[in-house]
Amino acid sequence: MRRMIILGFALGALIVAFFIFAQITGTFITPTVLRTLLAPFGILAPLALIAMLAGVLVIPIVPAVIFQIGAGLIFGPWLGLVSALVADFLGASTGFLLARYWGKALLTRFLSPEAQTQLANLTARMSWRVVIVLRLLPGPVYPFVSFAAGYSSLHFLHFTIASLIGVFPGLLLLVVAGDLVESSPVLAFAIVAFLLIGLALLSSLLNRKQSKP
């Protein structure tokens, strides 16, 4: 467990260093630019992308969607999807284990009072069903779900399975959109738009059902 936590911090340090470098060099991070930046890694490029994506799922410096679309653009639909799923597992697990084994005292130092209140409210109603519903929504709420699950009594295995189930539809569409972004950019844009609208509506519907007695 401690190795996983140390790995989480290492990933965070890697991603911070990566984006500091990008900012200093004036590089605007897009899926296309990401492909150029990963080219020197050669056969290790999938591992580099996994590390970077897992890092932003713990420390959301930039939108994770850039890397998820980039996975499809760089590696194609199959390897891209596998890379995105592995990164999601690592990022979610790291956030969960940080909260569970390092305690609230560590993470709350970096959260505003408002964020702490939101996290406490989320923790109080956390379950594997809630994880699935919240994972359907892409965006900066991702690490809060991992932290809240770690604070709660939810079992780690139940959390990771629910997390993967929830993110799979979105990841699949984003990776496919990345694979199409150069050959069919209009179709790729339509897929992303459909994803954002469709998953938001689905998550809202499931959340309403979940809240009913």
PDB file of N, CA, C and O in Angstrom, residues 175-212:
ATOM      1  N   VAL A 175     -11.544   7.976 -26.690  1.00  0.00           N
ATOM      2  CA  VAL A 175     -10.441   7.344 -27.410  1.00  0.00           C
ATOM      3  C   VAL A 175     -10.793   7.171 -28.888  1.00  0.00           C
ATOM      4  O   VAL A 175      -9.957   7.424 -29.768  1.00  0.00           O
ATOM      5  N   VAL A 176     -12.026   6.771 -29.168  1.00  0.00           N
ATOM      6  CA  VAL A 176     -12.460   6.654 -30.563  1.00  0.00           C
ATOM      7  C   VAL A 176     -12.427   8.020 -31.246  1.00  0.00           C
ATOM      8  O   VAL A 176     -12.001   8.143 -32.406  1.00  0.00           O
ATOM      9  N   ALA A 177     -12.857   9.059 -30.531  1.00  0.00           N
ATOM     10  CA  ALA A 177     -12.803  10.414 -31.096  1.00  0.00           C
ATOM     11  C   ALA A 177     -11.369  10.812 -31.396  1.00  0.00           C
ATOM     12  O   ALA A 177     -11.086  11.440 -32.428  1.00  0.00           O
ATOM     13  N   GLY A 178     -10.449  10.452 -30.511  1.00  0.00           N
ATOM     14  CA  GLY A 178      -9.039  10.745 -30.752  1.00  0.00           C
ATOM     15  C   GLY A 178      -8.512  10.039 -31.977  1.00  0.00           C
ATOM     16  O   GLY A 178      -7.727  10.598 -32.758  1.00  0.00           O
ATOM     17  N   ASP A 179      -8.956   8.807 -32.175  1.00  0.00           N
ATOM     18  CA  ASP A 179      -8.525   8.050 -33.347  1.00  0.00           C
ATOM     19  C   ASP A 179      -9.040   8.678 -34.641  1.00  0.00           C
ATOM     20  O   ASP A 179      -8.413   8.552 -35.695  1.00  0.00           O
ATOM     21  N   LEU A 180     -10.181   9.382 -34.565  1.00  0.00           N
ATOM     22  CA  LEU A 180     -10.798   9.977 -35.746  1.00  0.00           C
ATOM     23  C   LEU A 180     -10.474  11.454 -35.938  1.00  0.00           C
ATOM     24  O   LEU A 180     -10.872  12.038 -36.952  1.00  0.00           O
ATOM     25  N   VAL A 181      -9.756  12.048 -34.973  1.00  0.00           N
ATOM     26  CA  VAL A 181      -9.626  13.499 -34.961  1.00  0.00           C
ATOM     27  C   VAL A 181      -8.932  14.058 -36.196  1.00  0.00           C
ATOM     28  O   VAL A 181      -9.213  15.186 -36.619  1.00  0.00           O
ATOM     29  N   GLU A 182      -8.059  13.290 -36.806  1.00  0.00           N
ATOM     30  CA  GLU A 182      -7.361  13.755 -38.012  1.00  0.00           C
ATOM     31  C   GLU A 182      -8.073  13.341 -39.293  1.00  0.00           C
ATOM     32  O   GLU A 182      -8.189  14.126 -40.238  1.00  0.00           O
ATOM     33  N   SER A 183      -8.584  12.120 -39.334  1.00  0.00           N
ATOM     34  CA  SER A 183      -9.238  11.645 -40.552  1.00  0.00           C
ATOM     35  C   SER A 183     -10.658  12.178 -40.697  1.00  0.00           C
ATOM     36  O   SER A 183     -11.116  12.472 -41.804  1.00  0.00           O
ATOM     37  N   SER A 184     -11.381  12.322 -39.579  1.00  0.00           N
ATOM     38  CA  SER A 184     -12.769  12.808 -39.603  1.00  0.00           C
ATOM     39  C   SER A 184     -12.999  13.748 -38.432  1.00  0.00           C
ATOM     40  O   SER A 184     -13.667  13.383 -37.445  1.00  0.00           O
ATOM     41  N   PRO A 185     -12.443  14.965 -38.475  1.00  0.00           N
ATOM     42  CA  PRO A 185     -12.535  15.876 -37.336  1.00  0.00           C
ATOM     43  C   PRO A 185     -13.963  16.252 -36.947  1.00  0.00           C
ATOM     44  O   PRO A 185     -14.263  16.420 -35.759  1.00  0.00           O
ATOM     45  N   VAL A 186     -14.858  16.395 -37.946  1.00  0.00           N
ATOM     46  CA  VAL A 186     -16.251  16.731 -37.642  1.00  0.00           C
ATOM     47  C   VAL A 186     -16.912  15.609 -36.847  1.00  0.00           C
ATOM     48  O   VAL A 186     -17.623  15.850 -35.862  1.00  0.00           O
ATOM     49  N   LEU A 187     -16.670  14.368 -37.275  1.00  0.00           N
ATOM     50  CA  LEU A 187     -17.221  13.217 -36.564  1.00  0.00           C
ATOM     51  C   LEU A 187     -16.639  13.119 -35.157  1.00  0.00           C
ATOM     52  O   LEU A 187     -17.365  12.814 -34.196  1.00  0.00           O
ATOM     53  N   ALA A 188     -15.353  13.378 -35.024  1.00  0.00           N
ATOM     54  CA  ALA A 188     -14.714  13.344 -33.707  1.00  0.00           C
ATOM     55  C   ALA A 188     -15.337  14.379 -32.776  1.00  0.00           C
ATOM     56  O   ALA A 188     -15.621  14.099 -31.606  1.00  0.00           O
ATOM     57  N   PHE A 189     -15.561  15.598 -33.302  1.00  0.00           N
ATOM     58  CA  PHE A 189     -16.191  16.651 -32.501  1.00  0.00           C
ATOM     59  C   PHE A 189     -17.602  16.242 -32.100  1.00  0.00           C
ATOM     60  O   PHE A 189     -18.037  16.469 -30.967  1.00  0.00           O
ATOM     61  N   ALA A 190     -18.341  15.636 -33.029  1.00  0.00           N
ATOM     62  CA  ALA A 190     -19.712  15.208 -32.746  1.00  0.00           C
ATOM     63  C   ALA A 190     -19.736  14.149 -31.649  1.00  0.00           C
ATOM     64  O   ALA A 190     -20.618  14.146 -30.785  1.00  0.00           O
ATOM     65  N   ILE A 191     -18.762  13.245 -31.675  1.00  0.00           N
ATOM     66  CA  ILE A 191     -18.687  12.198 -30.651  1.00  0.00           C
ATOM     67  C   ILE A 191     -18.456  12.806 -29.276  1.00  0.00           C
ATOM     68  O   ILE A 191     -19.103  12.435 -28.290  1.00  0.00           O
ATOM     69  N   VAL A 192     -17.528  13.763 -29.188  1.00  0.00           N
ATOM     70  CA  VAL A 192     -17.235  14.406 -27.905  1.00  0.00           C
ATOM     71  C   VAL A 192     -18.456  15.173 -27.408  1.00  0.00           C
ATOM     72  O   VAL A 192     -18.796  15.124 -26.214  1.00  0.00           O
ATOM     73  N   ALA A 193     -19.126  15.902 -28.313  1.00  0.00           N
ATOM     74  CA  ALA A 193     -20.320  16.651 -27.930  1.00  0.00           C
ATOM     75  C   ALA A 193     -21.414  15.705 -27.439  1.00  0.00           C
ATOM     76  O   ALA A 193     -22.071  15.957 -26.421  1.00  0.00           O
ATOM     77  N   PHE A 194     -21.611  14.604 -28.166  1.00  0.00           N
ATOM     78  CA  PHE A 194     -22.600  13.602 -27.767  1.00  0.00           C
ATOM     79  C   PHE A 194     -22.251  13.023 -26.401  1.00  0.00           C
ATOM     80  O   PHE A 194     -23.126  12.804 -25.553  1.00  0.00           O
ATOM     81  N   LEU A 195     -20.962  12.770 -26.183  1.00  0.00           N
ATOM     82  CA  LEU A 195     -20.512  12.214 -24.915  1.00  0.00           C
ATOM     83  C   LEU A 195     -20.855  13.144 -23.762  1.00  0.00           C
ATOM     84  O   LEU A 195     -21.452  12.737 -22.762  1.00  0.00           O
ATOM     85  N   LEU A 196     -20.484  14.414 -23.894  1.00  0.00           N
ATOM     86  CA  LEU A 196     -20.688  15.362 -22.802  1.00  0.00           C
ATOM     87  C   LEU A 196     -22.170  15.546 -22.483  1.00  0.00           C
ATOM     88  O   LEU A 196     -22.572  15.546 -21.319  1.00  0.00           O
ATOM     89  N   ILE A 197     -22.972  15.688 -23.520  1.00  0.00           N
ATOM     90  CA  ILE A 197     -24.406  15.897 -23.313  1.00  0.00           C
ATOM     91  C   ILE A 197     -25.079  14.617 -22.813  1.00  0.00           C
ATOM     92  O   ILE A 197     -25.841  14.630 -21.829  1.00  0.00           O
ATOM     93  N   GLY A 198     -24.780  13.498 -23.486  1.00  0.00           N
ATOM     94  CA  GLY A 198     -25.417  12.239 -23.137  1.00  0.00           C
ATOM     95  C   GLY A 198     -25.076  11.757 -21.735  1.00  0.00           C
ATOM     96  O   GLY A 198     -25.971  11.367 -20.972  1.00  0.00           O
ATOM     97  N   LEU A 199     -23.795  11.808 -21.364  1.00  0.00           N
ATOM     98  CA  LEU A 199     -23.400  11.345 -20.042  1.00  0.00           C
ATOM     99  C   LEU A 199     -23.912  12.266 -18.946  1.00  0.00           C
ATOM    100  O   LEU A 199     -24.240  11.815 -17.846  1.00  0.00           O
ATOM    101  N   ALA A 200     -23.980  13.562 -19.224  1.00  0.00           N
ATOM    102  CA  ALA A 200     -24.526  14.497 -18.240  1.00  0.00           C
ATOM    103  C   ALA A 200     -25.996  14.191 -17.969  1.00  0.00           C
ATOM    104  O   ALA A 200     -26.446  14.168 -16.812  1.00  0.00           O
ATOM    105  N   LEU A 201     -26.758  13.924 -19.027  1.00  0.00           N
ATOM    106  CA  LEU A 201     -28.172  13.595 -18.865  1.00  0.00           C
ATOM    107  C   LEU A 201     -28.343  12.254 -18.158  1.00  0.00           C
ATOM    108  O   LEU A 201     -29.193  12.111 -17.260  1.00  0.00           O
ATOM    109  N   LEU A 202     -27.536  11.267 -18.543  1.00  0.00           N
ATOM    110  CA  LEU A 202     -27.622   9.951 -17.922  1.00  0.00           C
ATOM    111  C   LEU A 202     -27.260  10.014 -16.451  1.00  0.00           C
ATOM    112  O   LEU A 202     -27.931   9.420 -15.599  1.00  0.00           O
ATOM    113  N   SER A 203     -26.197  10.738 -16.127  1.00  0.00           N
ATOM    114  CA  SER A 203     -25.776  10.872 -14.739  1.00  0.00           C
ATOM    115  C   SER A 203     -26.855  11.564 -13.911  1.00  0.00           C
ATOM    116  O   SER A 203     -27.137  11.180 -12.767  1.00  0.00           O
ATOM    117  N   SER A 204     -27.471  12.596 -14.482  1.00  0.00           N
ATOM    118  CA  SER A 204     -28.546  13.305 -13.773  1.00  0.00           C
ATOM    119  C   SER A 204     -29.719  12.378 -13.508  1.00  0.00           C
ATOM    120  O   SER A 204     -30.289  12.374 -12.405  1.00  0.00           O
ATOM    121  N   LEU A 205     -30.087  11.564 -14.509  1.00  0.00           N
ATOM    122  CA  LEU A 205     -31.195  10.629 -14.343  1.00  0.00           C
ATOM    123  C   LEU A 205     -30.894   9.584 -13.274  1.00  0.00           C
ATOM    124  O   LEU A 205     -31.731   9.303 -12.401  1.00  0.00           O
ATOM    125  N   LEU A 206     -29.703   9.003 -13.316  1.00  0.00           N
ATOM    126  CA  LEU A 206     -29.330   7.995 -12.333  1.00  0.00           C
ATOM    127  C   LEU A 206     -29.231   8.595 -10.938  1.00  0.00           C
ATOM    128  O   LEU A 206     -29.586   7.954  -9.950  1.00  0.00           O
ATOM    129  N   ASN A 207     -28.749   9.838 -10.849  1.00  0.00           N
ATOM    130  CA  ASN A 207     -28.632  10.502  -9.558  1.00  0.00           C
ATOM    131  C   ASN A 207     -30.002  10.724  -8.935  1.00  0.00           C
ATOM    132  O   ASN A 207     -30.183  10.600  -7.721  1.00  0.00           O
ATOM    133  N   ARG A 208     -30.989  11.067  -9.761  1.00  0.00           N
ATOM    134  CA  ARG A 208     -32.345  11.255  -9.250  1.00  0.00           C
ATOM    135  C   ARG A 208     -32.915   9.954  -8.723  1.00  0.00           C
ATOM    136  O   ARG A 208     -33.545   9.910  -7.660  1.00  0.00           O
ATOM    137  N   LYS A 209     -32.700   8.860  -9.451  1.00  0.00           N
ATOM    138  CA  LYS A 209     -33.181   7.568  -9.012  1.00  0.00           C
ATOM    139  C   LYS A 209     -32.496   7.136  -7.715  1.00  0.00           C
ATOM    140  O   LYS A 209     -33.098   6.567  -6.830  1.00  0.00           O
ATOM    141  N   GLN A 210     -31.179   7.446  -7.645  1.00  0.00           N
ATOM    142  CA  GLN A 210     -30.407   7.059  -6.466  1.00  0.00           C
ATOM    143  C   GLN A 210     -30.881   7.808  -5.236  1.00  0.00           C
ATOM    144  O   GLN A 210     -30.864   7.287  -4.128  1.00  0.00           O
ATOM    145  N   SER A 211     -31.310   9.071  -5.394  1.00  0.00           N
ATOM    146  CA  SER A 211     -31.710   9.897  -4.265  1.00  0.00           C
ATOM    147  C   SER A 211     -33.113   9.584  -3.763  1.00  0.00           C
ATOM    148  O   SER A 211     -33.513  10.007  -2.683  1.00  0.00           O
ATOM    149  N   LYS A 212     -33.912   8.846  -4.576  1.00  0.00           N
ATOM    150  CA  LYS A 212     -35.275   8.510  -4.156  1.00  0.00           C
ATOM    151  C   LYS A 212     -35.222   7.444  -3.084  1.00  0.00           C
ATOM    152  O   LYS A 212     -34.418   6.519  -3.136  1.00  0.00           O
TER     153      LYS A 212
END
